mmCIF file of C-alpha atoms and ligand atoms in Angstrom:
data_model
loop_
_atom_site.group_PDB
_atom_site.id
_atom_site.type_symbol
_atom_site.label_atom_id
_atom_site.label_comp_id
_atom_site.label_asym_id
_atom_site.label_seq_id
_atom_site.Cartn_x
_atom_site.Cartn_y
_atom_site.Cartn_z
ATOM 1 C CA MET A 34 11.975 -19.908 -71.814
ATOM 2 C CA ASP A 35 13.103 -18.038 -68.706
ATOM 3 C CA SER A 36 13.296 -14.746 -70.607
ATOM 4 C CA LEU A 37 9.598 -14.983 -71.493
ATOM 5 C CA PHE A 38 8.739 -14.624 -67.796
ATOM 6 C CA SER A 39 11.762 -12.552 -66.788
ATOM 7 C CA LEU A 40 11.254 -9.136 -65.209
ATOM 8 C CA ASN A 41 14.950 -8.269 -65.148
ATOM 9 C CA GLY A 42 15.418 -4.527 -65.536
ATOM 10 C CA LYS A 43 11.711 -3.794 -64.966
ATOM 11 C CA VAL A 44 10.372 -1.426 -62.324
ATOM 12 C CA ALA A 45 7.090 -2.411 -60.665
ATOM 13 C CA LEU A 46 4.838 -0.156 -58.578
ATOM 14 C CA VAL A 47 2.672 -2.190 -56.173
ATOM 15 C CA THR A 48 0.065 -0.500 -53.986
ATOM 16 C CA GLY A 49 -0.955 -2.078 -50.686
ATOM 17 C CA ALA A 50 2.427 -3.806 -50.499
ATOM 18 C CA SER A 51 2.817 -3.719 -46.707
ATOM 19 C CA ARG A 52 1.100 -7.065 -46.043
ATOM 20 C CA GLY A 53 -1.291 -9.642 -47.447
ATOM 21 C CA LEU A 54 -1.607 -10.140 -51.186
ATOM 22 C CA GLY A 55 0.408 -7.046 -52.118
ATOM 23 C CA GLN A 56 3.330 -8.333 -50.105
ATOM 24 C CA GLY A 57 3.143 -11.747 -51.815
ATOM 25 C CA ILE A 58 2.937 -10.115 -55.250
ATOM 26 C CA SER A 59 5.910 -7.835 -54.452
ATOM 27 C CA VAL A 60 8.079 -10.800 -53.474
ATOM 28 C CA GLY A 61 6.959 -12.720 -56.585
ATOM 29 C CA LEU A 62 7.793 -9.856 -58.952
ATOM 30 C CA ALA A 63 11.169 -9.438 -57.226
ATOM 31 C CA LYS A 64 11.893 -13.169 -57.638
ATOM 32 C CA ALA A 65 11.355 -12.723 -61.382
ATOM 33 C CA GLY A 66 13.851 -9.833 -61.390
ATOM 34 C CA ALA A 67 11.778 -6.664 -60.978
ATOM 35 C CA GLU A 68 12.794 -3.739 -58.802
ATOM 36 C CA VAL A 69 9.764 -3.072 -56.598
ATOM 37 C CA ILE A 70 8.321 0.235 -55.390
ATOM 38 C CA GLY A 71 5.839 -0.652 -52.662
ATOM 39 C CA VAL A 72 3.102 1.622 -51.332
ATOM 40 C CA GLY A 73 1.279 1.610 -47.996
ATOM 41 C CA THR A 74 -0.090 4.023 -45.426
ATOM 42 C CA ARG A 75 2.738 3.157 -43.008
ATOM 43 C CA THR A 76 6.134 1.532 -42.957
ATOM 44 C CA LEU A 77 6.773 -1.343 -45.356
ATOM 45 C CA GLN A 78 9.910 -2.646 -43.647
ATOM 46 C CA ASP A 79 8.557 -6.210 -43.446
ATOM 47 C CA THR A 80 8.031 -6.353 -47.221
ATOM 48 C CA LYS A 81 11.412 -4.700 -47.844
ATOM 49 C CA GLN A 82 13.058 -7.449 -45.827
ATOM 50 C CA LYS A 83 11.166 -10.224 -47.654
ATOM 51 C CA VAL A 84 12.010 -8.737 -51.066
ATOM 52 C CA GLU A 85 15.676 -8.419 -50.117
ATOM 53 C CA GLU A 86 15.718 -12.030 -48.891
ATOM 54 C CA VAL A 87 14.980 -13.159 -52.464
ATOM 55 C CA GLY A 88 17.728 -10.852 -53.800
ATOM 56 C CA GLY A 89 15.455 -8.000 -54.853
ATOM 57 C CA THR A 90 15.506 -4.218 -54.460
ATOM 58 C CA PHE A 91 12.638 -2.465 -52.690
ATOM 59 C CA HIS A 92 11.699 1.208 -52.404
ATOM 60 C CA GLU A 93 9.055 2.364 -49.954
ATOM 61 C CA LEU A 94 6.504 5.097 -50.631
ATOM 62 C CA ILE A 95 3.989 6.165 -47.997
ATOM 63 C CA SER A 96 0.652 7.322 -49.367
ATOM 64 C CA ASP A 97 -2.941 7.306 -48.157
ATOM 65 C CA LEU A 98 -4.845 6.633 -51.359
ATOM 66 C CA SER A 99 -8.129 7.721 -49.769
ATOM 67 C CA GLU A 100 -6.886 11.312 -49.830
ATOM 68 C CA LYS A 101 -7.727 13.684 -52.661
ATOM 69 C CA GLY A 102 -4.778 14.098 -55.037
ATOM 70 C CA ALA A 103 -2.836 11.198 -53.485
ATOM 71 C CA ALA A 104 -2.786 9.049 -56.631
ATOM 72 C CA GLU A 105 -1.437 11.841 -58.819
ATOM 73 C CA LYS A 106 1.259 12.702 -56.254
ATOM 74 C CA LEU A 107 2.182 9.038 -55.821
ATOM 75 C CA ALA A 108 2.522 8.474 -59.570
ATOM 76 C CA GLY A 109 4.943 11.417 -59.843
ATOM 77 C CA GLU A 110 7.027 10.254 -56.874
ATOM 78 C CA ALA A 111 7.164 6.661 -58.107
ATOM 79 C CA ILE A 112 8.216 7.580 -61.645
ATOM 80 C CA ALA A 113 10.923 9.879 -60.229
ATOM 81 C CA ILE A 114 12.655 6.991 -58.382
ATOM 82 C CA ARG A 115 13.960 5.216 -61.514
ATOM 83 C CA GLY A 116 12.562 7.446 -64.252
ATOM 84 C CA ARG A 117 10.110 4.763 -65.353
ATOM 85 C CA ILE A 118 7.399 2.367 -64.268
ATOM 86 C CA ASP A 119 6.998 -0.799 -66.340
ATOM 87 C CA VAL A 120 4.447 -2.618 -64.201
ATOM 88 C CA LEU A 121 1.622 -1.183 -62.095
ATOM 89 C CA VAL A 122 -0.232 -3.424 -59.653
ATOM 90 C CA ASN A 123 -3.332 -1.719 -58.247
ATOM 91 C CA ASN A 124 -3.725 -3.918 -55.186
ATOM 92 C CA ALA A 125 -4.533 -1.610 -52.232
ATOM 93 C CA GLY A 126 -8.082 -2.230 -51.114
ATOM 94 C CA ILE A 127 -10.333 -2.114 -48.084
ATOM 95 C CA ILE A 128 -13.628 -3.686 -47.070
ATOM 96 C CA ARG A 129 -16.403 -2.510 -44.730
ATOM 97 C CA ARG A 130 -19.067 -4.954 -43.543
ATOM 98 C CA SER A 131 -22.601 -4.093 -42.473
ATOM 99 C CA ASP A 132 -26.218 -4.887 -43.361
ATOM 100 C CA ALA A 133 -27.167 -2.948 -46.485
ATOM 101 C CA LYS A 134 -29.880 -0.995 -44.632
ATOM 102 C CA ASP A 135 -27.316 0.248 -42.082
ATOM 103 C CA PHE A 136 -24.458 0.830 -44.516
ATOM 104 C CA SER A 137 -23.251 4.402 -43.898
ATOM 105 C CA ASN A 138 -22.300 7.022 -46.477
ATOM 106 C CA GLU A 139 -18.961 7.302 -44.707
ATOM 107 C CA ASP A 140 -18.156 3.607 -45.264
ATOM 108 C CA TRP A 141 -19.441 3.788 -48.816
ATOM 109 C CA PHE A 142 -17.175 6.691 -49.790
ATOM 110 C CA GLU A 143 -14.173 5.311 -47.909
ATOM 111 C CA VAL A 144 -14.308 2.033 -49.833
ATOM 112 C CA ILE A 145 -15.079 3.626 -53.201
ATOM 113 C CA ASP A 146 -12.264 6.181 -52.784
ATOM 114 C CA VAL A 147 -9.566 3.535 -52.230
ATOM 115 C CA ASN A 148 -10.868 0.589 -54.286
ATOM 116 C CA GLN A 149 -12.267 2.469 -57.254
ATOM 117 C CA HIS A 150 -11.251 6.129 -57.531
ATOM 118 C CA ALA A 151 -7.577 5.489 -56.729
ATOM 119 C CA VAL A 152 -7.464 2.554 -59.162
ATOM 120 C CA PHE A 153 -8.893 4.726 -61.945
ATOM 121 C CA GLN A 154 -6.537 7.601 -61.141
ATOM 122 C CA LEU A 155 -3.405 5.426 -60.944
ATOM 123 C CA CYS A 156 -4.324 3.656 -64.195
ATOM 124 C CA ARG A 157 -4.691 7.069 -65.827
ATOM 125 C CA GLU A 158 -1.553 8.679 -64.336
ATOM 126 C CA VAL A 159 0.890 5.765 -64.580
ATOM 127 C CA GLY A 160 -0.763 4.576 -67.804
ATOM 128 C CA THR A 161 -0.105 7.959 -69.439
ATOM 129 C CA HIS A 162 3.578 7.541 -68.577
ATOM 130 C CA MET A 163 3.515 3.989 -70.034
ATOM 131 C CA LEU A 164 1.885 5.279 -73.222
ATOM 132 C CA GLU A 165 4.804 7.691 -73.632
ATOM 133 C CA ASN A 166 7.145 4.670 -73.376
ATOM 134 C CA LYS A 167 4.821 2.651 -75.676
ATOM 135 C CA SER A 168 5.174 -0.155 -73.137
ATOM 136 C CA GLY A 169 3.667 -1.215 -69.847
ATOM 137 C CA LYS A 170 1.655 -3.782 -67.934
ATOM 138 C CA ILE A 171 -1.160 -2.840 -65.588
ATOM 139 C CA ILE A 172 -2.595 -5.458 -63.236
ATOM 140 C CA ASN A 173 -5.672 -4.521 -61.231
ATOM 141 C CA ILE A 174 -6.713 -6.685 -58.302
ATOM 142 C CA ALA A 175 -10.357 -7.623 -58.744
ATOM 143 C CA SER A 176 -12.268 -10.218 -56.686
ATOM 144 C CA MET A 177 -14.877 -12.966 -56.814
ATOM 145 C CA LEU A 178 -17.118 -9.982 -56.001
ATOM 146 C CA SER A 179 -16.323 -8.602 -59.441
ATOM 147 C CA TYR A 180 -18.832 -11.309 -60.495
ATOM 148 C CA GLN A 181 -20.906 -12.095 -57.399
ATOM 149 C CA GLY A 182 -22.807 -10.005 -54.871
ATOM 150 C CA GLY A 183 -21.222 -11.136 -51.614
ATOM 151 C CA LEU A 184 -22.849 -10.639 -48.206
ATOM 152 C CA LYS A 185 -23.076 -7.309 -46.358
ATOM 153 C CA VAL A 186 -20.365 -5.653 -48.454
ATOM 154 C CA PRO A 187 -22.252 -3.462 -50.977
ATOM 155 C CA ALA A 188 -19.499 -0.861 -51.450
ATOM 156 C CA TYR A 189 -16.811 -3.508 -51.838
ATOM 157 C CA THR A 190 -18.887 -5.400 -54.408
ATOM 158 C CA ALA A 191 -19.670 -2.222 -56.343
ATOM 159 C CA SER A 192 -16.016 -1.197 -56.343
ATOM 160 C CA LYS A 193 -14.778 -4.608 -57.508
ATOM 161 C CA HIS A 194 -17.343 -4.722 -60.328
ATOM 162 C CA ALA A 195 -15.968 -1.297 -61.272
ATOM 163 C CA VAL A 196 -12.392 -2.629 -61.252
ATOM 164 C CA ALA A 197 -13.425 -5.272 -63.795
ATOM 165 C CA GLY A 198 -15.092 -2.619 -65.961
ATOM 166 C CA LEU A 199 -12.172 -0.211 -65.725
ATOM 167 C CA THR A 200 -9.760 -2.984 -66.689
ATOM 168 C CA LYS A 201 -11.700 -3.735 -69.880
ATOM 169 C CA SER A 202 -12.236 -0.064 -70.670
ATOM 170 C CA PHE A 203 -8.540 0.847 -70.404
ATOM 171 C CA ALA A 204 -7.523 -2.358 -72.205
ATOM 172 C CA ASN A 205 -9.668 -1.497 -75.225
ATOM 173 C CA GLU A 206 -8.114 1.937 -75.551
ATOM 174 C CA TRP A 207 -4.477 1.116 -74.843
ATOM 175 C CA GLY A 208 -4.024 -2.407 -76.240
ATOM 176 C CA SER A 209 -2.811 -1.112 -79.593
ATOM 177 C CA LYS A 210 -0.433 1.331 -77.913
ATOM 178 C CA GLY A 211 1.800 -1.171 -76.091
ATOM 179 C CA VAL A 212 0.051 -1.078 -72.721
ATOM 180 C CA ASN A 213 -1.727 -4.236 -71.528
ATOM 181 C CA VAL A 214 -4.370 -3.872 -68.836
ATOM 182 C CA ASN A 215 -5.518 -7.029 -67.072
ATOM 183 C CA ALA A 216 -6.825 -8.074 -63.679
ATOM 184 C CA ILE A 217 -6.350 -10.897 -61.209
ATOM 185 C CA ALA A 218 -9.457 -11.999 -59.329
ATOM 186 C CA PRO A 219 -8.286 -13.771 -56.184
ATOM 187 C CA GLY A 220 -10.633 -16.239 -54.527
ATOM 188 C CA TYR A 221 -10.827 -16.568 -50.766
ATOM 189 C CA MET A 222 -7.340 -15.746 -49.488
ATOM 190 C CA ALA A 223 -6.106 -15.847 -45.909
ATOM 191 C CA THR A 224 -5.184 -12.214 -45.099
ATOM 192 C CA ASP A 225 -6.268 -9.491 -42.642
ATOM 193 C CA ASN A 226 -9.056 -8.556 -45.090
ATOM 194 C CA THR A 227 -10.804 -11.917 -44.590
ATOM 195 C CA ALA A 228 -9.952 -12.549 -40.909
ATOM 196 C CA PRO A 229 -13.536 -11.849 -39.713
ATOM 197 C CA ILE A 230 -14.935 -14.458 -42.132
ATOM 198 C CA ARG A 231 -12.422 -17.096 -41.063
ATOM 199 C CA GLU A 232 -13.249 -16.386 -37.402
ATOM 200 C CA ASN A 233 -16.893 -17.314 -38.132
ATOM 201 C CA GLU A 234 -16.662 -21.123 -37.923
ATOM 202 C CA GLU A 235 -19.828 -21.841 -39.876
ATOM 203 C CA ARG A 236 -18.994 -19.435 -42.687
ATOM 204 C CA ASN A 237 -15.388 -20.609 -42.830
ATOM 205 C CA ALA A 238 -16.481 -24.249 -43.103
ATOM 206 C CA TYR A 239 -19.006 -23.424 -45.860
ATOM 207 C CA ILE A 240 -16.486 -21.427 -47.890
ATOM 208 C CA THR A 241 -13.744 -24.031 -47.534
ATOM 209 C CA SER A 242 -16.153 -26.804 -48.583
ATOM 210 C CA ARG A 243 -17.024 -24.897 -51.787
ATOM 211 C CA ILE A 244 -13.394 -24.432 -52.872
ATOM 212 C CA PRO A 245 -12.550 -27.415 -55.115
ATOM 213 C CA GLN A 246 -8.918 -27.317 -53.989
ATOM 214 C CA GLY A 247 -10.153 -27.586 -50.386
ATOM 215 C CA ARG A 248 -8.197 -24.717 -48.859
ATOM 216 C CA TRP A 249 -8.028 -20.939 -48.688
ATOM 217 C CA GLY A 250 -5.425 -19.268 -50.886
ATOM 218 C CA THR A 251 -2.271 -17.555 -49.630
ATOM 219 C CA PRO A 252 -0.429 -14.447 -50.871
ATOM 220 C CA ASP A 253 2.160 -16.749 -52.494
ATOM 221 C CA ASP A 254 -0.577 -18.289 -54.649
ATOM 222 C CA LEU A 255 -0.800 -15.028 -56.642
ATOM 223 C CA GLN A 256 2.863 -14.873 -57.593
ATOM 224 C CA GLY A 257 2.646 -16.954 -60.777
ATOM 225 C CA ALA A 258 -0.318 -15.019 -62.170
ATOM 226 C CA ALA A 259 1.318 -11.679 -61.341
ATOM 227 C CA ILE A 260 4.617 -12.649 -62.988
ATOM 228 C CA PHE A 261 2.737 -13.884 -66.070
ATOM 229 C CA LEU A 262 0.685 -10.701 -66.466
ATOM 230 C CA ALA A 263 3.729 -8.486 -65.791
ATOM 231 C CA SER A 264 6.027 -10.253 -68.257
ATOM 232 C CA ASP A 265 6.391 -10.665 -72.031
ATOM 233 C CA ALA A 266 4.612 -14.011 -71.658
ATOM 234 C CA SER A 267 1.287 -12.146 -71.581
ATOM 235 C CA ASP A 268 1.948 -9.711 -74.451
ATOM 236 C CA TYR A 269 -1.225 -10.842 -76.306
ATOM 237 C CA VAL A 270 -3.401 -11.002 -73.177
ATOM 238 C CA ASN A 271 -5.484 -7.870 -72.725
ATOM 239 C CA GLY A 272 -8.641 -6.958 -70.814
ATOM 240 C CA HIS A 273 -8.599 -10.388 -69.156
ATOM 241 C CA ILE A 274 -9.638 -11.168 -65.595
ATOM 242 C CA LEU A 275 -7.602 -14.122 -64.383
ATOM 243 C CA ASN A 276 -9.257 -16.016 -61.536
ATOM 244 C CA VAL A 277 -6.834 -17.428 -58.975
ATOM 245 C CA ASP A 278 -9.423 -19.049 -56.778
ATOM 246 C CA GLY A 279 -8.711 -22.742 -56.270
ATOM 247 C CA GLY A 280 -11.663 -23.403 -58.595
ATOM 248 C CA TRP A 281 -14.307 -21.383 -56.676
ATOM 249 C CA MET A 282 -15.931 -19.961 -59.814
ATOM 250 C CA SER A 283 -16.393 -23.443 -61.273
ATOM 251 C CA SER A 284 -18.062 -24.937 -58.221
HETATM 252 P P1 NAP B 271 -5.029 -6.530 -46.486
HETATM 253 O O1 NAP B 271 -4.232 -7.659 -45.941
HETATM 254 O O2 NAP B 271 -6.075 -5.881 -45.636
HETATM 255 O O3 NAP B 271 -4.015 -5.425 -47.049
HETATM 256 C C1 NAP B 271 -4.514 -4.251 -47.617
HETATM 257 C C2 NAP B 271 -3.375 -3.444 -48.190
HETATM 258 O O4 NAP B 271 -3.933 -2.248 -48.756
HETATM 259 C C3 NAP B 271 -2.371 -3.015 -47.140
HETATM 260 O O5 NAP B 271 -1.096 -3.020 -47.684
HETATM 261 C C4 NAP B 271 -2.808 -1.596 -46.820
HETATM 262 O O6 NAP B 271 -1.772 -0.759 -46.377
HETATM 263 C C5 NAP B 271 -3.287 -1.124 -48.180
HETATM 264 N N1 NAP B 271 -4.204 0.011 -48.030
HETATM 265 C C6 NAP B 271 -5.402 0.027 -47.413
HETATM 266 N N2 NAP B 271 -5.927 1.260 -47.424
HETATM 267 C C7 NAP B 271 -5.031 2.045 -48.066
HETATM 268 C C8 NAP B 271 -4.984 3.410 -48.389
HETATM 269 N N3 NAP B 271 -5.969 4.267 -48.026
HETATM 270 N N4 NAP B 271 -3.910 3.899 -49.035
HETATM 271 C C9 NAP B 271 -2.902 3.061 -49.389
HETATM 272 N N5 NAP B 271 -2.877 1.752 -49.110
HETATM 273 C C10 NAP B 271 -3.934 1.247 -48.451
HETATM 274 O O7 NAP B 271 -5.837 -6.983 -47.783
HETATM 275 P P2 NAP B 271 -5.556 -8.145 -48.862
HETATM 276 O O8 NAP B 271 -6.446 -9.276 -48.546
HETATM 277 O O9 NAP B 271 -4.115 -8.369 -49.036
HETATM 278 O O10 NAP B 271 -6.178 -7.443 -50.146
HETATM 279 C C11 NAP B 271 -5.395 -6.876 -51.167
HETATM 280 C C12 NAP B 271 -6.282 -6.665 -52.370
HETATM 281 O O11 NAP B 271 -6.821 -7.916 -52.790
HETATM 282 C C13 NAP B 271 -7.486 -5.760 -52.094
HETATM 283 O O12 NAP B 271 -7.763 -4.987 -53.228
HETATM 284 C C14 NAP B 271 -8.597 -6.766 -51.857
HETATM 285 O O13 NAP B 271 -9.851 -6.231 -52.132
HETATM 286 C C15 NAP B 271 -8.214 -7.833 -52.858
HETATM 287 N N6 NAP B 271 -8.791 -9.151 -52.604
HETATM 288 C C16 NAP B 271 -8.558 -9.824 -51.455
HETATM 289 C C17 NAP B 271 -9.111 -11.080 -51.285
HETATM 290 C C18 NAP B 271 -8.894 -11.896 -50.043
HETATM 291 O O14 NAP B 271 -9.535 -12.955 -49.920
HETATM 292 N N7 NAP B 271 -8.048 -11.512 -49.131
HETATM 293 C C19 NAP B 271 -9.902 -11.645 -52.281
HETATM 294 C C20 NAP B 271 -10.125 -10.913 -53.435
HETATM 295 C C21 NAP B 271 -9.559 -9.680 -53.602
HETATM 296 P P3 NAP B 271 -1.514 -0.489 -44.782
HETATM 297 O O15 NAP B 271 -0.892 -1.750 -44.247
HETATM 298 O O16 NAP B 271 -0.613 0.666 -44.767
HETATM 299 O O17 NAP B 271 -2.876 -0.244 -44.190
#
């Protein structure tokens, strides 16, 4: 049974691994046996330490995925570390909040560049490498706003709808070639990304009351879903968006 979920000998590339959900996913994949290459815009020492505490191996790559050409360069550097990537987790993401009428072009492009363009480019670049190996698992991090509109976050919502579409598009093309492409849609998770919402007492209380499990999620809550979608256990799962939301979408 263990071998179905084992990631022993696998190399996983996780973007946005410095903190929050990417850090939790990195530790989870390491627990299951994967060697992790983590990406952030600055040092990832905290994640390295947490991965090593569970007996894992961690490599750090610094990359600003908002920059032109960054995804292509990152893919090359990551593949060069161990000569292969078995699992890609497109997790890096940002959010900008403002009334739609005041939402600037600058914020729009910043969010779309990181959350959408970089996800497409990394799927294409690392996916091409996986196609050569006839094997690979891609996990894109979607959102409840891959389904819903959200409030005052038009670029974020557009980008997360795009992540859902990209996941299905790549899955259709690569499913028969040994590469599975799926997504995890986290619900409301306690990280830096959602700090402003949790600081708003009224909004926090409303959101918490709508979550059937009665609490916000944590980065650790994503580990099981990530291990499943990265492992042989999900070999016949493709183009799926797995909600990890404490029941939010059912309420
Ligand atoms: P977070 O705590 O703000 O962490 C964001 C991560 O993305 C950091 O590691 C950050 O690296 C990295 N990142 C940001 N801009 C980058 C760039 N230009 N280049 C490379 N890396 C960059 O956010 P989070 O809550 O963990 O979110 C992770 C993912 O889950 C995002 O895609 C987010 O949209 C999604 N999500 C979150 C929630 C939630 O409730 N928190 C719900 C649904 C989906 P640095 O530390 O170097 O800046």
